[in-house]
Tab-separated table of C-alpha atoms in Angstrom:
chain	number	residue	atom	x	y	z
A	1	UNK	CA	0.000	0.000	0.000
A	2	UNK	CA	2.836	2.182	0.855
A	3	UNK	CA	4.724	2.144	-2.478
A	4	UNK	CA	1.159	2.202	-4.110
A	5	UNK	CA	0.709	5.378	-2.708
A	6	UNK	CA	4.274	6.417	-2.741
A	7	UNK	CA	4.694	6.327	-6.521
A	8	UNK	CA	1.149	7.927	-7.146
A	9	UNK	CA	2.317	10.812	-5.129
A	10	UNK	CA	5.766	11.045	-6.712
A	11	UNK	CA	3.809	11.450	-9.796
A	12	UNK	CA	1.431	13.647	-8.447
A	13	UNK	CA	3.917	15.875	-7.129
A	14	UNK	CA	6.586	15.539	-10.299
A	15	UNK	CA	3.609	17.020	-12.536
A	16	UNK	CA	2.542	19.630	-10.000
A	17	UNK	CA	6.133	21.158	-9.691
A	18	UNK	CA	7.108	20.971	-13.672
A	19	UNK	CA	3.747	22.875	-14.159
A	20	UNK	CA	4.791	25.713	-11.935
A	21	UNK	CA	6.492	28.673	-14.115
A	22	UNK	CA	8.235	30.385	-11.446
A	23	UNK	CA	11.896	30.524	-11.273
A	24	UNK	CA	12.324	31.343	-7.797
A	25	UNK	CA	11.651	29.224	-4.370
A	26	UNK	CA	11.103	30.703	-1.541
A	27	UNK	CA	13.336	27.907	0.505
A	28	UNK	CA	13.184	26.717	3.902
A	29	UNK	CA	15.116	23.897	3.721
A	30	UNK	CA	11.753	22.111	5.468
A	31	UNK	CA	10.616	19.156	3.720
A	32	UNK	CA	8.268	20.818	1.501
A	33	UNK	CA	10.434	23.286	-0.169
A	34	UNK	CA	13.242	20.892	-0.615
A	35	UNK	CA	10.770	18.696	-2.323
A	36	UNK	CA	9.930	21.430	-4.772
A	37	UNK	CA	13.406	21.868	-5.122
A	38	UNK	CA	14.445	18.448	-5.900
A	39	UNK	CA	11.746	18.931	-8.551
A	40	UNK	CA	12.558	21.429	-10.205
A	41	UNK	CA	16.315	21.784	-9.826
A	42	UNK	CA	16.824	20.775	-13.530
A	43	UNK	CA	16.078	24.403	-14.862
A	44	UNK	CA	18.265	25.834	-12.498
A	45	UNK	CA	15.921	28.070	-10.006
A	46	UNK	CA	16.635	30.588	-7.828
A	47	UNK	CA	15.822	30.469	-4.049
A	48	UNK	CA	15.316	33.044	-1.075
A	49	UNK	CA	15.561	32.762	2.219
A	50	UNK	CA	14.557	35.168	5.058
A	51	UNK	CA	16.361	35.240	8.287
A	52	UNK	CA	15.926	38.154	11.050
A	53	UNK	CA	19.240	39.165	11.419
A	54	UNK	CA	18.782	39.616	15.091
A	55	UNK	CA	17.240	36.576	16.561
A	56	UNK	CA	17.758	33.039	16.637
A	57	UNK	CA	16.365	31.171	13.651
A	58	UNK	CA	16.665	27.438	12.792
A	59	UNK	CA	16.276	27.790	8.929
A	60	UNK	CA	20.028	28.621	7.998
A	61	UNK	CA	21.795	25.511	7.971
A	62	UNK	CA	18.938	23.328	6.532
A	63	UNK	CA	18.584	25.907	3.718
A	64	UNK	CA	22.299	26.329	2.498
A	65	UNK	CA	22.070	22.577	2.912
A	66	UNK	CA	19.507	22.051	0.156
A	67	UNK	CA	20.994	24.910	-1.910
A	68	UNK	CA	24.749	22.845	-1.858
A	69	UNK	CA	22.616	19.482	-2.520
A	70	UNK	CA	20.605	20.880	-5.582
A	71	UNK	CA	23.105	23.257	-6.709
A	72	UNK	CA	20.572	26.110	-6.393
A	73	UNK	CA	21.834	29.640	-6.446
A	74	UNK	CA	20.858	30.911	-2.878
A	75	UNK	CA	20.732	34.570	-1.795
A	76	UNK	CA	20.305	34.375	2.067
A	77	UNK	CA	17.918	37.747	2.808
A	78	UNK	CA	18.847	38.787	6.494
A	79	UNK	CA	16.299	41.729	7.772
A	80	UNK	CA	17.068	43.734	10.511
A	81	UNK	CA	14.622	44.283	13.453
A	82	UNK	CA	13.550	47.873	11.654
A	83	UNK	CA	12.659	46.097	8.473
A	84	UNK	CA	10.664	43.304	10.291
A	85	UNK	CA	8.708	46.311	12.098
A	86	UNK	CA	7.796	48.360	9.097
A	87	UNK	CA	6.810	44.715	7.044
A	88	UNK	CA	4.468	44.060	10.226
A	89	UNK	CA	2.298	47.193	9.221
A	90	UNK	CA	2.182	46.150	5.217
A	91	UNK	CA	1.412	42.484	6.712
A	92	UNK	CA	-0.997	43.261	8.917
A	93	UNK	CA	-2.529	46.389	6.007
A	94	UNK	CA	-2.999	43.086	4.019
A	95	UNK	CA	-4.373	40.296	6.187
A	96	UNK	CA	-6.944	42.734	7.689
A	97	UNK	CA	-5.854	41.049	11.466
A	98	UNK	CA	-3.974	41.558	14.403
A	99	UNK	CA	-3.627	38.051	15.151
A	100	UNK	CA	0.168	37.675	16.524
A	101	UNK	CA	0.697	34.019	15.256
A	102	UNK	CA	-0.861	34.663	11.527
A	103	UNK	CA	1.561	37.711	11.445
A	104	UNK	CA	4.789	35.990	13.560
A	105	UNK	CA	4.855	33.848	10.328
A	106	UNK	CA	3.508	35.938	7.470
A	107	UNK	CA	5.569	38.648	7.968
A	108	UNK	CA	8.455	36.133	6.815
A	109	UNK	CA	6.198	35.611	3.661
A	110	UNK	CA	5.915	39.304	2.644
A	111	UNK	CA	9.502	39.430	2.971
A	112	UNK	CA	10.240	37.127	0.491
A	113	UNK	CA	7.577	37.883	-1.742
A	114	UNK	CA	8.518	41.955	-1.804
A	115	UNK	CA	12.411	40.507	-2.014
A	116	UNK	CA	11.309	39.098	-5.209
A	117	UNK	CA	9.208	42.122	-6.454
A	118	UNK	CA	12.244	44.209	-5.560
A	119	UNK	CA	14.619	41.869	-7.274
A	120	UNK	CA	12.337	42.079	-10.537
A	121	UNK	CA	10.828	38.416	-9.952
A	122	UNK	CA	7.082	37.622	-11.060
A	123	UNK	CA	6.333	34.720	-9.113
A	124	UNK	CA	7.634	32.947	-6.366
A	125	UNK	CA	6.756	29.275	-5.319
A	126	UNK	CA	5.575	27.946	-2.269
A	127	UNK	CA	5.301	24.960	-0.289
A	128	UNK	CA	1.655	25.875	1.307
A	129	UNK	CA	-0.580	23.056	2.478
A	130	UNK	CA	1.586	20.237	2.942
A	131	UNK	CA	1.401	20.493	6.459
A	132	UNK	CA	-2.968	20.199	6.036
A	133	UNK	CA	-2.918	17.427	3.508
A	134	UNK	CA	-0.211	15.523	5.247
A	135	UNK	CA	-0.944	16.177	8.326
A	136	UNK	CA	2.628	17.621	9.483
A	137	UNK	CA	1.425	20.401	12.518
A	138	UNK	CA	2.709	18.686	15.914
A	139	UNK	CA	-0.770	19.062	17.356
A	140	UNK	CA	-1.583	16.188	14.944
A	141	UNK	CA	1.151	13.906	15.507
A	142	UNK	CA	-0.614	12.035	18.739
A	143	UNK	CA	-3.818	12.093	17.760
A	144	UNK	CA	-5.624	8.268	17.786
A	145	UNK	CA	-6.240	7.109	13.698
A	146	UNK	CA	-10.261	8.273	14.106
A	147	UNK	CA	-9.313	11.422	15.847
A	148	UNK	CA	-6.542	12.074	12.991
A	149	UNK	CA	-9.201	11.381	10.467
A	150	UNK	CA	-11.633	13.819	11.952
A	151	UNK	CA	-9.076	16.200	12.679
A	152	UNK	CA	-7.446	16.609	9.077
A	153	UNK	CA	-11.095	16.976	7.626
A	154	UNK	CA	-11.440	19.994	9.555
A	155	UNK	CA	-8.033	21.744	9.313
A	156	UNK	CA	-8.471	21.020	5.410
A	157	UNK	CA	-11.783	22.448	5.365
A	158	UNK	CA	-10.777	26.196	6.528
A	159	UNK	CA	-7.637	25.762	5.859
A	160	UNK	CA	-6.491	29.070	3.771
A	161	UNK	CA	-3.349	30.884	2.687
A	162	UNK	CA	-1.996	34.482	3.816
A	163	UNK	CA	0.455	34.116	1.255
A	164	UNK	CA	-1.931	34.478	-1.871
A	165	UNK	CA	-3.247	37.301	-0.276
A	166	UNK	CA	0.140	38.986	-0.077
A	167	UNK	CA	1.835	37.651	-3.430
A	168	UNK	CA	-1.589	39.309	-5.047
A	169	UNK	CA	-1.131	42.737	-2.807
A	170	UNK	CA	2.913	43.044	-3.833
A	171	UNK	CA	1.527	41.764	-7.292
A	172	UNK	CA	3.726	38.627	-7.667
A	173	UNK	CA	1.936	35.410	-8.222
A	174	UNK	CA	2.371	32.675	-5.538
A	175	UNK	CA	2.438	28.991	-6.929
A	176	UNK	CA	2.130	26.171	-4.488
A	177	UNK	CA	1.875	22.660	-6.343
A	178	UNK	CA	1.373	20.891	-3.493
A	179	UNK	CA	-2.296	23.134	-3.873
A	180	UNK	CA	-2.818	21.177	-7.042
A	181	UNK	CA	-6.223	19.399	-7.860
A	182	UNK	CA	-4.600	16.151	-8.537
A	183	UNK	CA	-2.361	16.771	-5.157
A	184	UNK	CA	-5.301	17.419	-2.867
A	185	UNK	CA	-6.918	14.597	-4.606
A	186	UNK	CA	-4.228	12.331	-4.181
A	187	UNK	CA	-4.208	13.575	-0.274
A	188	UNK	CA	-7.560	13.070	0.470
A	189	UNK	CA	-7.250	9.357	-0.457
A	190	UNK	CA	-4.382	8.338	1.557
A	191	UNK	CA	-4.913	6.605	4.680
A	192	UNK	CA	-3.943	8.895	8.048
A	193	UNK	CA	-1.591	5.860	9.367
A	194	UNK	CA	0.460	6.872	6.112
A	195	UNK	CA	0.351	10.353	7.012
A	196	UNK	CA	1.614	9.711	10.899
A	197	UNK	CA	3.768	7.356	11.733
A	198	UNK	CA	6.451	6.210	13.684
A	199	UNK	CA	10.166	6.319	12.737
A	200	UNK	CA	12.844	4.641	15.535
A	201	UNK	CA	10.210	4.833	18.407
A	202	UNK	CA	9.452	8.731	17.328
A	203	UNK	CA	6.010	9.920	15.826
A	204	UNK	CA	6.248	11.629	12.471
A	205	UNK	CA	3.604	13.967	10.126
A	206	UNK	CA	3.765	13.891	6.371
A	207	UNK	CA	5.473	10.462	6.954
A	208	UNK	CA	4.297	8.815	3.548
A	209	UNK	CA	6.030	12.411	1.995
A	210	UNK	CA	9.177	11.375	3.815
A	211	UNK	CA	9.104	7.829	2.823
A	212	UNK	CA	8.345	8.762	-0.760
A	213	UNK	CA	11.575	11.054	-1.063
A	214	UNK	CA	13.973	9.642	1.754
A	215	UNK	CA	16.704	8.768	-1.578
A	216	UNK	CA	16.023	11.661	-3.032
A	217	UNK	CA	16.695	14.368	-0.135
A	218	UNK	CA	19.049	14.535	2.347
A	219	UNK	CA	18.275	12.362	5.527
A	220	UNK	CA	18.644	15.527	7.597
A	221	UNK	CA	16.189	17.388	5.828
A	222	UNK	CA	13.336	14.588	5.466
A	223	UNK	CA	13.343	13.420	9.168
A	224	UNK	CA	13.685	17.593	10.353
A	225	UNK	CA	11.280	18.559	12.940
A	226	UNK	CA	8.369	20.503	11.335
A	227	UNK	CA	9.520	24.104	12.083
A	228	UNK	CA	6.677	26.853	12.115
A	229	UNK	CA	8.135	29.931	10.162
A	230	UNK	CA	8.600	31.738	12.702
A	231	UNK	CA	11.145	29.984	14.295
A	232	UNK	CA	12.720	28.823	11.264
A	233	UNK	CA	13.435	32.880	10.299
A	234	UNK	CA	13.806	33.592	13.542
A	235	UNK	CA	10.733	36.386	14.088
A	236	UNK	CA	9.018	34.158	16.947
A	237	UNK	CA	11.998	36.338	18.937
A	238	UNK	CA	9.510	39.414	18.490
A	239	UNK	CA	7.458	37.996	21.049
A	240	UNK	CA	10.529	38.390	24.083
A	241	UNK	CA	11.147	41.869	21.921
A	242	UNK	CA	8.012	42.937	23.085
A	243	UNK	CA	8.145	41.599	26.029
A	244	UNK	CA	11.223	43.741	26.920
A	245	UNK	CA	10.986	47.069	25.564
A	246	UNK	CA	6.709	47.091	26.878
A	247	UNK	CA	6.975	47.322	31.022
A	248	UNK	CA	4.252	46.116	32.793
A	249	UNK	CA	2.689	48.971	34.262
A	250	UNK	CA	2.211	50.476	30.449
A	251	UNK	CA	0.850	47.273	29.105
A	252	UNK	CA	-1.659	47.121	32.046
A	253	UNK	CA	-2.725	50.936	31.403
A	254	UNK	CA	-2.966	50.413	27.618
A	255	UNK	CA	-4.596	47.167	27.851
A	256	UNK	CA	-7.759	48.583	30.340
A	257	UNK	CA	-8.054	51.475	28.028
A	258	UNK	CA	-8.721	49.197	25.079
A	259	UNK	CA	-10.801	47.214	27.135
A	260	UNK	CA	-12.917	50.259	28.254
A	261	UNK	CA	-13.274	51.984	24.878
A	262	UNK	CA	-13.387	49.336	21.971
A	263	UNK	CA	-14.345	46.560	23.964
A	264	UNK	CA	-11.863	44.313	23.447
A	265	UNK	CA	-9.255	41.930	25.387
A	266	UNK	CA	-5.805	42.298	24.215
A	267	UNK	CA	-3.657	39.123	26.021
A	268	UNK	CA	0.108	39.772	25.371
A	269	UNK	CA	2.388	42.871	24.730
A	270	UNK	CA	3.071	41.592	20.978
A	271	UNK	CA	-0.872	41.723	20.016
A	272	UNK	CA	-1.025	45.348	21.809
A	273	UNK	CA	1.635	46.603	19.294
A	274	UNK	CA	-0.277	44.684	16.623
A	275	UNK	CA	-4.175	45.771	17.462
A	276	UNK	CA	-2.829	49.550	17.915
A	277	UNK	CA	-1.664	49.239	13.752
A	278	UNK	CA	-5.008	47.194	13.085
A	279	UNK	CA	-7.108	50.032	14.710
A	280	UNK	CA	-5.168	52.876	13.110
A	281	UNK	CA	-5.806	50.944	9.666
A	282	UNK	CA	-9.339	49.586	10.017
A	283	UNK	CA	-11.299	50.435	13.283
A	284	UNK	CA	-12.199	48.100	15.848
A	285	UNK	CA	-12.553	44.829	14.992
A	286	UNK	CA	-16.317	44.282	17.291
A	287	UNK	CA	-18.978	42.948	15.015
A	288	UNK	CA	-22.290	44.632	16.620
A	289	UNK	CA	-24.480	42.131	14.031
A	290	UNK	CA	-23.158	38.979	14.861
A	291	UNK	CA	-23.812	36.661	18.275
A	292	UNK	CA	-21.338	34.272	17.798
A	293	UNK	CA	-18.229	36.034	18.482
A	294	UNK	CA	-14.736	36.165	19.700
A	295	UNK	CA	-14.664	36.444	23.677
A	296	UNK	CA	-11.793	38.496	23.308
A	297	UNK	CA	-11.998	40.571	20.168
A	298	UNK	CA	-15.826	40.685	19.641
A	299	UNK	CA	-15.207	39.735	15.970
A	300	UNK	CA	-17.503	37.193	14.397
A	301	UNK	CA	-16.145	33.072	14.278
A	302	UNK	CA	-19.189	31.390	13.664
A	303	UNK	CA	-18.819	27.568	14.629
A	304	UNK	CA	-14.725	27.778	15.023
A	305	UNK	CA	-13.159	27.620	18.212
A	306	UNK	CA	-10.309	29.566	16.547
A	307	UNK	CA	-10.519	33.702	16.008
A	308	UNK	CA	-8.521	34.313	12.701
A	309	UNK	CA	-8.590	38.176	14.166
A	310	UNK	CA	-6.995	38.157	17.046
A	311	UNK	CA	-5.389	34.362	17.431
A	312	UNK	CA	-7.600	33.319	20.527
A	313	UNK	CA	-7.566	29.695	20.532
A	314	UNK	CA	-9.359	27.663	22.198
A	315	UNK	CA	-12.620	29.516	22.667
């Protein structure tokens, strides 16, 4: 079953990549991108990476490691604090949000994507929704087979992509194969205990993905840790920033203010800094016509326990 699924998926993937136009990768070195890579290393593509030049990131090595292994030109993009601050604004101008995790890891997006519309690019490709399909978030990874099941159903079903929004607002198009038909397809057929599994007593996502290309990429790339983009870059460091240069007594002050006027619960110093450029943008974010709301933010979620606004999870 494995090496049924294995070589449709190869396929799948093989035709998904080759269709992609692009000549530039925006490169992790995370499975996903170094799959893209592998595929499409023949016409000789560019890649970009983003690293805050000021905090820790995890991305470097992995990255440089693919580039030497596919013989991909790599230009290594390191942003300075400053430039992270002023892409929060245009990140958070385009997602319409203030949610701190959404912009912790887009902001690395817009990055790359204005890199490329600086650097005269016209499209940039992406390795969004592997992690759905395959189920690679750690949240997954110790979930029972029926709770898996259930579980990648939903995440599939709202499952969306910041990055489209941004490629289209920069005006560079964003092409993610493994967002093909035939891919999602494909994904939607394969049976979770191919999608999690264990390798040497440890408990993998997007196993059947690292089975499928395990002679094809380098060992320390397929078995890597899923990394969220923020840590990979290295912006998950502007939550401690905040944290720092925010005291206590002003976050307390600012926070009952907001609470008083707009209604609204801001939880961290990070989300303060991001709800005071939402507001300035777009108003409050309290939806007066709606009763199933946010807790926090007032803004409507329907059915989800999840608030795309403001990050609140669960409610």
């Amino acid at each position: 079953m494995l090496e049924e699924f294995s070589n449709h998926l190869y396929n799948a993937l093989e035709e998904a990549c080759n269709e992609c136009k692009s000549n530039l990768i925006s490169l992790s070195g995370g499975l996903d991108s170094s799959i893209i890579a592998y595929f499409v290393k023949q016409r000789k593509p560019k890649a970009v990476t983003v690293i805050a030049k000021d905090f820790v990131s995890t991305d470097l090595t992995y990255c440089q490691m693919v580039s030497k292994e596919m013989q991909l030109p790599l230009t290594i993009y390191n942003v300075k604090t400053e430039q992270i601050l002023e892409a929060i604004e245009e990140t958070i101008k385009i997602l319409r949000n203030f949610n701190d995790i959404e912009i912790r890891n887009n902001v690395v997006m817009y990055l790359a994507i204005k890199w490329a519309k600086d650097n005269g690019e016209k499209s940039i490709i992406t390795g969004d929704g592997a992690d759905e399909l395959f189920a690679g978030y750690s949240f997954l990874i110790n979930k029972s087979e029926v709770e898996l099941e259930k579980e990648i159903k939903r995440v599939c079903s709202v499952m969306h992509f910041p990055t489209q929004k941004i490629g289209k607002a920069i005006g560079i198009d964003v092409e993610s194969p493994f967002l093909n038909d035939r891919v999602i397809q494909l994904a939607e057929n394969i049976p979770v205990k191919l999608k999690v599994n264990e390798v040497d007593g440890k408990r993998h996502g997007k196993w059947i993905l690292r089975k499928t290309f395990e002679k094809n990429i380098p060992r320390q790339i397929v078995w890597r840790i899923k990394s969220p983009m923020q840590d990979g870059a290295g912006t998950a460091g502007l939550t401690s920033l905040f944290d720092s240069i925010v005291g206590e007594e002003q976050f307390i002050e600012k926070k009952l203010t907001v609470q008083k006027t707009d209604d609204v619960v801001i939880r961290t110093r990070e989300s303060m800094h991001y709800y005071e450029i939402f507001k300035k943008l777009y108003g409050t974010p309290v939806d007066l016509n709606s009763e199933e709301t946010c807790p926090y933010c007032k803004h409507h979620i329907g059915k989800s326990r999840f608030c795309r606004m403001c990050g609140a999870f669960p409610i």
